[in-house]
CSV table of C-alpha atoms in Angstrom, one decimal:
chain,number,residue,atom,x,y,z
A,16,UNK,CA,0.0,0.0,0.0
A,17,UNK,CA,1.3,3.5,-1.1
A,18,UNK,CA,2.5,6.2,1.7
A,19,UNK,CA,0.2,9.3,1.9
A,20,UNK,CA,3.6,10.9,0.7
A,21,UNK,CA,3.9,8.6,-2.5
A,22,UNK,CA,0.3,9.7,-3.2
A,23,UNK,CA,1.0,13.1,-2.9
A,24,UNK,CA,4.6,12.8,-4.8
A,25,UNK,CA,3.0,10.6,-7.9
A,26,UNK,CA,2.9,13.6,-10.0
A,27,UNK,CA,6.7,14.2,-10.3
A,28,UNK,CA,7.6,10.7,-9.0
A,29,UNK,CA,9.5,10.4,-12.2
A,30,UNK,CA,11.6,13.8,-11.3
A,31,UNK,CA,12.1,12.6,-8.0
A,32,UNK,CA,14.2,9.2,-9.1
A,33,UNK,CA,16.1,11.5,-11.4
A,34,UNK,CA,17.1,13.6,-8.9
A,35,UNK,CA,17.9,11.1,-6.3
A,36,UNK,CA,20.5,9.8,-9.1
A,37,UNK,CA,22.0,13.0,-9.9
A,38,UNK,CA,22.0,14.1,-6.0
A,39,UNK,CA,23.8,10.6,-4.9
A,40,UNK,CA,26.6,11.4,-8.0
A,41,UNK,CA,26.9,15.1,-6.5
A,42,UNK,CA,27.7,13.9,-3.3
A,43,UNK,CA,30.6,11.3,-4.5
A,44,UNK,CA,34.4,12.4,-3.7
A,45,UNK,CA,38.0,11.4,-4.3
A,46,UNK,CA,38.7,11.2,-0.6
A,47,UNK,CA,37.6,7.9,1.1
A,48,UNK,CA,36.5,9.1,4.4
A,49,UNK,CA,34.6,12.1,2.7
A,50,UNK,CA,33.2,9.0,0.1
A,51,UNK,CA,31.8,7.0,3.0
A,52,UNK,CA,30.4,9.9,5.2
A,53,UNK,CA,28.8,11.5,2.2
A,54,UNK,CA,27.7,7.9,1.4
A,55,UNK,CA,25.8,7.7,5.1
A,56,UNK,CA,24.4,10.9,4.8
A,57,UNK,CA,22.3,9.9,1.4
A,58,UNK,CA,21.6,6.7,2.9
A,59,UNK,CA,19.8,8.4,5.9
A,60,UNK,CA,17.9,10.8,3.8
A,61,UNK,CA,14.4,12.2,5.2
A,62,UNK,CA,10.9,12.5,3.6
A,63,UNK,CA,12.4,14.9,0.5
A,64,UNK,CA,9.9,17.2,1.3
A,65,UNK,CA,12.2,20.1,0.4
A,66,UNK,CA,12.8,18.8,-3.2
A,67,UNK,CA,9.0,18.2,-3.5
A,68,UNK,CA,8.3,21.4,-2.7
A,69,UNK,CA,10.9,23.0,-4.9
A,70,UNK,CA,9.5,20.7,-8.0
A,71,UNK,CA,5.8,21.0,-7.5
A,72,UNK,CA,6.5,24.9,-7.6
A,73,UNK,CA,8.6,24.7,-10.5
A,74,UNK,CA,5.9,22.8,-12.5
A,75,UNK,CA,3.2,25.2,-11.2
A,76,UNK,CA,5.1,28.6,-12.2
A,77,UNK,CA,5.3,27.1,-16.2
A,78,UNK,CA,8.6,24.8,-15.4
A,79,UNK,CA,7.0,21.8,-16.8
A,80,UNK,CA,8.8,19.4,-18.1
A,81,UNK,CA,11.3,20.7,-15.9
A,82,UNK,CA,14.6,22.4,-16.6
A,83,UNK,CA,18.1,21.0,-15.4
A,84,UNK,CA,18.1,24.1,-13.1
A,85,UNK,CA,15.5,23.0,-11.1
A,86,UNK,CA,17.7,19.4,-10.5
A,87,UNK,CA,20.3,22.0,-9.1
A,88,UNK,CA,18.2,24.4,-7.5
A,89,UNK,CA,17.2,21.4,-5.4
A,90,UNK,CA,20.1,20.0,-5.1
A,91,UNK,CA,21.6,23.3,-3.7
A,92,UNK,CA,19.2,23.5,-0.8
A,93,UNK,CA,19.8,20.1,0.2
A,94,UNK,CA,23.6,20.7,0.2
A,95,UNK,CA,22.9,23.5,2.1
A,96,UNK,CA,20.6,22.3,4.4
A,97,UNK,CA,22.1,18.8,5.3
A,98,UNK,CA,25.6,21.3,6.3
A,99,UNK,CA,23.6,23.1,8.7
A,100,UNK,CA,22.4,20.6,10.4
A,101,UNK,CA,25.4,18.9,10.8
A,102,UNK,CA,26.7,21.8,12.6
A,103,UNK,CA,24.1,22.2,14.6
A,104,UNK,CA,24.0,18.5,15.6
A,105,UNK,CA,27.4,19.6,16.8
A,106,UNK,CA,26.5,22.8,18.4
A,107,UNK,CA,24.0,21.1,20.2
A,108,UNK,CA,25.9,18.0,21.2
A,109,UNK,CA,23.6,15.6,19.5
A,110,UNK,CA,24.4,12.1,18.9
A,111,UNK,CA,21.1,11.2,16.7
A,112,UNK,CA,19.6,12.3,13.9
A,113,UNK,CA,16.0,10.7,12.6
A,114,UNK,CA,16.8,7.9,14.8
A,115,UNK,CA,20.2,7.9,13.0
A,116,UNK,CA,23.5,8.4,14.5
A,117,UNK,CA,24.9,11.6,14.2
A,118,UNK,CA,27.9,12.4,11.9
A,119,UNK,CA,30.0,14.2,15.1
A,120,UNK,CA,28.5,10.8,16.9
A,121,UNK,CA,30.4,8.5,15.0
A,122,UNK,CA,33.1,10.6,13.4
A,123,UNK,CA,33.5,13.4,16.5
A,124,UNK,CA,33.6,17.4,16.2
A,125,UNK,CA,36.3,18.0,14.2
A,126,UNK,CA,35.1,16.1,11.2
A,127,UNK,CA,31.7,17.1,11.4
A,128,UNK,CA,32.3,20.3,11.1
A,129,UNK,CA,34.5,20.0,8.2
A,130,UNK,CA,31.8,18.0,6.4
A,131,UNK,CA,29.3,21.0,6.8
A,132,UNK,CA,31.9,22.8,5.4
A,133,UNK,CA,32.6,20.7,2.8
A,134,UNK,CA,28.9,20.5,1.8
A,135,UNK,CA,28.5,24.0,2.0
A,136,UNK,CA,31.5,24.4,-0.5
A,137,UNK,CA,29.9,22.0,-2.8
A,138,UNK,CA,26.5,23.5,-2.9
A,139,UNK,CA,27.8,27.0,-3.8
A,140,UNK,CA,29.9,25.0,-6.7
A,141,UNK,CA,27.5,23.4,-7.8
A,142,UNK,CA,25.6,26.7,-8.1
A,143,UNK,CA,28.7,29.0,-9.3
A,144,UNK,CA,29.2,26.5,-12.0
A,145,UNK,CA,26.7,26.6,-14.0
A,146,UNK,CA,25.7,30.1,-13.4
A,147,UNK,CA,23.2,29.9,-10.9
A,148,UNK,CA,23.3,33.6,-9.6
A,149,UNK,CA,20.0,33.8,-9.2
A,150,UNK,CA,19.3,30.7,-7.1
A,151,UNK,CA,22.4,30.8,-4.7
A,152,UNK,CA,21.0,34.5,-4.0
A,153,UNK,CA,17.6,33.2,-2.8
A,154,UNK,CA,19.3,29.7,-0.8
A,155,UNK,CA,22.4,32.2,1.1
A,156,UNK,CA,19.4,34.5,2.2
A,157,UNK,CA,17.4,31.5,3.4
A,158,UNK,CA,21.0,29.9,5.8
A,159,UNK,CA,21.7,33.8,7.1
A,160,UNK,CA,18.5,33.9,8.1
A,161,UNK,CA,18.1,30.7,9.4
A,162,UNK,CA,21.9,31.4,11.5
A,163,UNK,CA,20.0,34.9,12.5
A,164,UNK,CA,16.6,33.2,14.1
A,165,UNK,CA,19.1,30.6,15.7
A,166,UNK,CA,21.0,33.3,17.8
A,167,UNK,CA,17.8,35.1,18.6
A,168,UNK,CA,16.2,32.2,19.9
A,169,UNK,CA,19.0,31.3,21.7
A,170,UNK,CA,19.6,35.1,22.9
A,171,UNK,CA,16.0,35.2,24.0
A,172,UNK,CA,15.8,31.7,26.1
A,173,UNK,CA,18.3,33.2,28.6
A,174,UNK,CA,16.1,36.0,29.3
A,175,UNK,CA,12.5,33.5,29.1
A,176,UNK,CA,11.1,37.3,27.7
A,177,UNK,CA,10.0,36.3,24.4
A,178,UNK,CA,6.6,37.6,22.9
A,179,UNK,CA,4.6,36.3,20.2
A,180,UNK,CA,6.0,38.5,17.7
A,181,UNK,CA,9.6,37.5,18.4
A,182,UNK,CA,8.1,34.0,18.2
A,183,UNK,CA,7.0,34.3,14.5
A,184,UNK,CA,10.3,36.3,13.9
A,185,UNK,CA,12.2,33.5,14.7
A,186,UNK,CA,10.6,30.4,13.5
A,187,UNK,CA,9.9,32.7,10.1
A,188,UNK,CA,13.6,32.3,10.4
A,189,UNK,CA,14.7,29.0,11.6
A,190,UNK,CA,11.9,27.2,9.4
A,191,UNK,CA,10.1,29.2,7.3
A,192,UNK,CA,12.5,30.4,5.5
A,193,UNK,CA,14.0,27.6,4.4
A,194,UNK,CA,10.7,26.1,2.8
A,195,UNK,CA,10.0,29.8,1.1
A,196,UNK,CA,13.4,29.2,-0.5
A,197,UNK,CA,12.6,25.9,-1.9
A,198,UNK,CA,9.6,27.7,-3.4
A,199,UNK,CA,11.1,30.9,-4.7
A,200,UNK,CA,13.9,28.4,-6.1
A,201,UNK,CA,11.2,26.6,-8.0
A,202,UNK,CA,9.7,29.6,-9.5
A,203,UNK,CA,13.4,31.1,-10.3
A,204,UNK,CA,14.5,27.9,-12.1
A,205,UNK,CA,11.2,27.7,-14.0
A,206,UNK,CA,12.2,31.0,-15.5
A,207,UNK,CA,9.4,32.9,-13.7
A,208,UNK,CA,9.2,36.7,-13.2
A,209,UNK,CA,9.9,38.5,-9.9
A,210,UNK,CA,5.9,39.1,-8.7
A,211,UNK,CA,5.7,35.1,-9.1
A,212,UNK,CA,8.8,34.0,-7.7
A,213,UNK,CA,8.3,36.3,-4.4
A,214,UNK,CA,4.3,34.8,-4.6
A,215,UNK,CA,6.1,31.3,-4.4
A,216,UNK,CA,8.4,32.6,-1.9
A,217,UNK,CA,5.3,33.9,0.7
A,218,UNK,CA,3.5,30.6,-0.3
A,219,UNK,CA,6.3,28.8,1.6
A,220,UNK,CA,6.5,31.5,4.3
A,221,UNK,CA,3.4,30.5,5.2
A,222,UNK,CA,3.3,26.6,5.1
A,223,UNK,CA,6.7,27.0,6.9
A,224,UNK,CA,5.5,28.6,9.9
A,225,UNK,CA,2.4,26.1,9.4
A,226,UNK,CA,4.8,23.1,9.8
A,227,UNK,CA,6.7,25.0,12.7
A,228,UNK,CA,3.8,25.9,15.3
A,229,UNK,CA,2.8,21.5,14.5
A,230,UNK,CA,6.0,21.1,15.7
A,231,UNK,CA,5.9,23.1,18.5
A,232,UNK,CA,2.5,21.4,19.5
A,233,UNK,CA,4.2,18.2,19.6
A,234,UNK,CA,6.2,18.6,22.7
A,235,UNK,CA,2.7,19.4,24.6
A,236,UNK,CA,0.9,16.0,23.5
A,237,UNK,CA,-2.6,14.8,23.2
A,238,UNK,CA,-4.1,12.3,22.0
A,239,UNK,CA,-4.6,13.4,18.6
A,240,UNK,CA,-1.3,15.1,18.7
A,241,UNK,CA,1.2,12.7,19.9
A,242,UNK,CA,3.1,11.5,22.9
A,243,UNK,CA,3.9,14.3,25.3
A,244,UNK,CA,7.9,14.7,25.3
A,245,UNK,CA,8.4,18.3,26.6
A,246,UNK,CA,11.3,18.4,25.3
A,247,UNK,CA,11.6,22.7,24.2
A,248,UNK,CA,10.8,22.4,27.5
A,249,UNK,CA,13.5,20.9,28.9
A,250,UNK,CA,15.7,22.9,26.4
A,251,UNK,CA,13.8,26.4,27.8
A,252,UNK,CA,12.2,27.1,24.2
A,253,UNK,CA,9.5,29.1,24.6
A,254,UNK,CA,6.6,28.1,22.2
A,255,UNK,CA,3.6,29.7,20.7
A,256,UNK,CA,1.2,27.5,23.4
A,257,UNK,CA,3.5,28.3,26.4
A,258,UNK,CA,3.5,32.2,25.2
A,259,UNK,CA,0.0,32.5,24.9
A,260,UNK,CA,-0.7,30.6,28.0
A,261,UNK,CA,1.2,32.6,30.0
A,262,UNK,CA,0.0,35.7,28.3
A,263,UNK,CA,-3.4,34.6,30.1
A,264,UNK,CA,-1.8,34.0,33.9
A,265,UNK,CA,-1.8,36.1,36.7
A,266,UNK,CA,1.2,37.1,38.0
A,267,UNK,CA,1.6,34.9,40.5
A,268,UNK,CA,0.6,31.7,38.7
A,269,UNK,CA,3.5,33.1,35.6
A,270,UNK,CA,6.3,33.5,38.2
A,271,UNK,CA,5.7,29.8,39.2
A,272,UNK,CA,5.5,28.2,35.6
A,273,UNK,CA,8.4,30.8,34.3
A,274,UNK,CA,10.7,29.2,37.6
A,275,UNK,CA,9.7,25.1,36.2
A,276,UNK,CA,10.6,26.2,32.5
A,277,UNK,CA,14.0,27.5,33.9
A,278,UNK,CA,14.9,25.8,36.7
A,279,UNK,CA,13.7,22.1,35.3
A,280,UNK,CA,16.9,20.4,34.9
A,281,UNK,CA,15.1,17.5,33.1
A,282,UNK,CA,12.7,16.7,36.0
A,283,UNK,CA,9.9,15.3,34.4
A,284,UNK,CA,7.3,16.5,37.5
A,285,UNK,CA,8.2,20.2,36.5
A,286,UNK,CA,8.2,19.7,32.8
A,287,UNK,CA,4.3,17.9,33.2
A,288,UNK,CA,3.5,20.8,35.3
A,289,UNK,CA,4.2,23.3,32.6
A,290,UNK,CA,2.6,20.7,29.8
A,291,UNK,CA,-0.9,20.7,32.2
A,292,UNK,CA,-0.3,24.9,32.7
A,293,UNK,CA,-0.3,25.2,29.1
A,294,UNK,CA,-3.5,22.7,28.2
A,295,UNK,CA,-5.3,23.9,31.0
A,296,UNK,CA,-4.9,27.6,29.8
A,297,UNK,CA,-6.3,27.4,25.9
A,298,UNK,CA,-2.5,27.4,24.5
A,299,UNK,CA,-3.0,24.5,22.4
A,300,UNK,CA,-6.2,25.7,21.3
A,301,UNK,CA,-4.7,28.8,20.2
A,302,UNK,CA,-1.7,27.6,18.4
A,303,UNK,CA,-3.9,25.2,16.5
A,304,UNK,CA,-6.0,28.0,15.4
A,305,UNK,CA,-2.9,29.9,14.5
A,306,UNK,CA,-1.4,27.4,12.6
A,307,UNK,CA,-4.8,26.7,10.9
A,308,UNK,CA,-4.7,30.4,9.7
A,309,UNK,CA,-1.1,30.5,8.4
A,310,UNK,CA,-2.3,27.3,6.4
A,311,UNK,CA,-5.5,28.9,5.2
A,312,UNK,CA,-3.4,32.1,3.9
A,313,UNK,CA,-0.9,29.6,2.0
A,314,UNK,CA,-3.6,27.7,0.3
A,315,UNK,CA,-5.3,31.4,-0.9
A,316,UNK,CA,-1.8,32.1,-2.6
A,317,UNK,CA,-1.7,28.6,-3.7
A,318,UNK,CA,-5.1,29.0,-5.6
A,319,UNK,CA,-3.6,32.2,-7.3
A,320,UNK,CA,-2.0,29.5,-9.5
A,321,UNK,CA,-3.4,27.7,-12.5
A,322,UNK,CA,-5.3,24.3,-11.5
A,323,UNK,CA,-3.1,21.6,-12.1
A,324,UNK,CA,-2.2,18.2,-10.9
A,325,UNK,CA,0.9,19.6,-9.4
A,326,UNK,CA,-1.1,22.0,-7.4
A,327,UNK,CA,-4.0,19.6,-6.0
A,328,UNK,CA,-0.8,17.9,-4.2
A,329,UNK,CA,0.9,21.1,-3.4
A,330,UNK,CA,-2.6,21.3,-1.4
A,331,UNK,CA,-2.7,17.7,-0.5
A,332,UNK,CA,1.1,18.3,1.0
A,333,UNK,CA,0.2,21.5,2.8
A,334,UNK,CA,-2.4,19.5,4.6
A,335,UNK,CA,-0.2,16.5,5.3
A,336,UNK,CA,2.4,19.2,6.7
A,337,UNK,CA,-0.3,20.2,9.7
A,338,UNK,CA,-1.9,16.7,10.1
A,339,UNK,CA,1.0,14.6,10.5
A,340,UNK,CA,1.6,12.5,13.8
A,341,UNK,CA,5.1,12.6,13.6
């Protein structure tokens, strides 16, 4: 039986083999150790929602059949994507990865980080080679900004101050902006104009920070949701149910849930305790209804596009982006 993502991919299934081919060849080296970490890396590949996304946009902006830039445009972000999070498996001491070891796991620091350089090197070459101006443009905007919404978050955790406007700053940031560049990459590579490309570009803004506040409701659990974890929690991430629940609470009551999320060192009593704060005080309600709103505006822009099989599972994706369990 097919995945809901197979279903939703049938459209450019035969795009997506191609460009698994030409990704695993882009990848290959002349140094062994490079060969067999860069080997690992494809093996332990995720969904490919970021290459969907890039061709399905490409196809809707007039790219269809689709040009070789859209192979590289995709191939770009992944390069550049996969680099940043092997740094920041090392920045954040991680030793798994989608249930996969990390690369600083099994090959320590020092390597790691070279890798992410390495990739980041062979994205922009892969780019600078054939011309790509234009693409590298929109994918370097997409990493500084993702770097930027890192530091903020990071900048505003000490502090536990953040409101819900530095909230959608930074995941616009650290998320969003990565799916808005797969978009606006599509649209570039299909040859489109600048209105349509920066249309494609706010039609990934908004799924982005779709997908982002579902992840965020994750770590709160409910049935329909998931397990609970807690785990920004743990980690002091302030999150769009936390915010707005504590947005609700008297001072007192704030005080006392602001001292579990800073002072929890992992204790799973004071991490449930902000979990039931947060339920009892509408915050998952509220992020839900948030998120349902960024997907509504997406799906708007979306329809600004001709009707097309590519767009019915640009839709069907959206949805899958807010409804999935994991």
């Amino acid at each position: 039986m097919k995945s809901t993502l197979d279903v939703i991919q049938a459209p450019i299934a035969a795009e997506m083999e191609e460009f698994e081919r030409k990704f695993r060849a882009s990848m290959q080296t002349n140094v062994l150790l490079l060969d067999k970490i860069m080997g690992y890396i494809v093996k332990r590949k995720g969904k490919q929602i970021r290459p969907m996304f890039v061709f399905f946009t490409a196809k809707i902006s007039g790219g269809d059949p689709l040009p070789e830039a859209t192979f590289r445009g995709a191939a770009l972000i992944e390069l550049l994507h996969t680099a940043t999070l092997v740094h920041d498996d090392v920045v954040d001491e991680s030793n798994y990865r989608r249930g996969f070891f990390s690369i600083n796991a099994l090959w320590k620091n020092k390597i790691a980080v070279l890798v992410g350089d390495y990739l980041l090197s062979r994205g922009m070459a892969l780019a600078l080679e054939n011309d790509d101006f234009a693409l590298l443009k929109i994918v370097n905007n997409a990493v500084r900004e993702l770097s930027e919404g890192e530091l903020l978050q990071i900048e505003k955790a000490r502090r536990l101050d953040i409101t819900e406007d530095i909230y959608f700053d930074i995941i616009r940031q650290k998320t969003a902006s990565l799916i808005a560049s797969c978009c606006a990459v599509g649209a570039a590579s299909a040859g489109s104009d600048k209105e349509t490309i920066e249309r494609a570009r706010l039609f990934g803004e908004k799924v982005g920070m779709a997908f982002q506040i579902k992840d965020d409701l994750f770590d709160f659990g409910t049935d329909e949701i998931g397990k609970p974890v807690g785990i920004d929690i743990k980690e002091k991430k302030m999150t769009l149910p936390l915010i707005y629940a504590l947005q609700q609470a008297d001072w007192l009551t704030k005080r006392r849930v602001i001292f579990n999320v800073k002072n929890n060192e992992g204790r799973r009593d004071r991490v449930q305790a902000v979990i039931d704060f947060v339920k009892k005080s509408g915050g998952l309600d509220y992020a839900i209804t948030v998120m349902k709103r960024y997907r509504d505006e997406a799906l708007s822009i979306l329809h600004s596009f001709p009707e097309s099989p590519s767009r019915t599972s640009l839709e069907q994706l959206i949805n899958y982006t807010i409804e999935r369990e994991k």
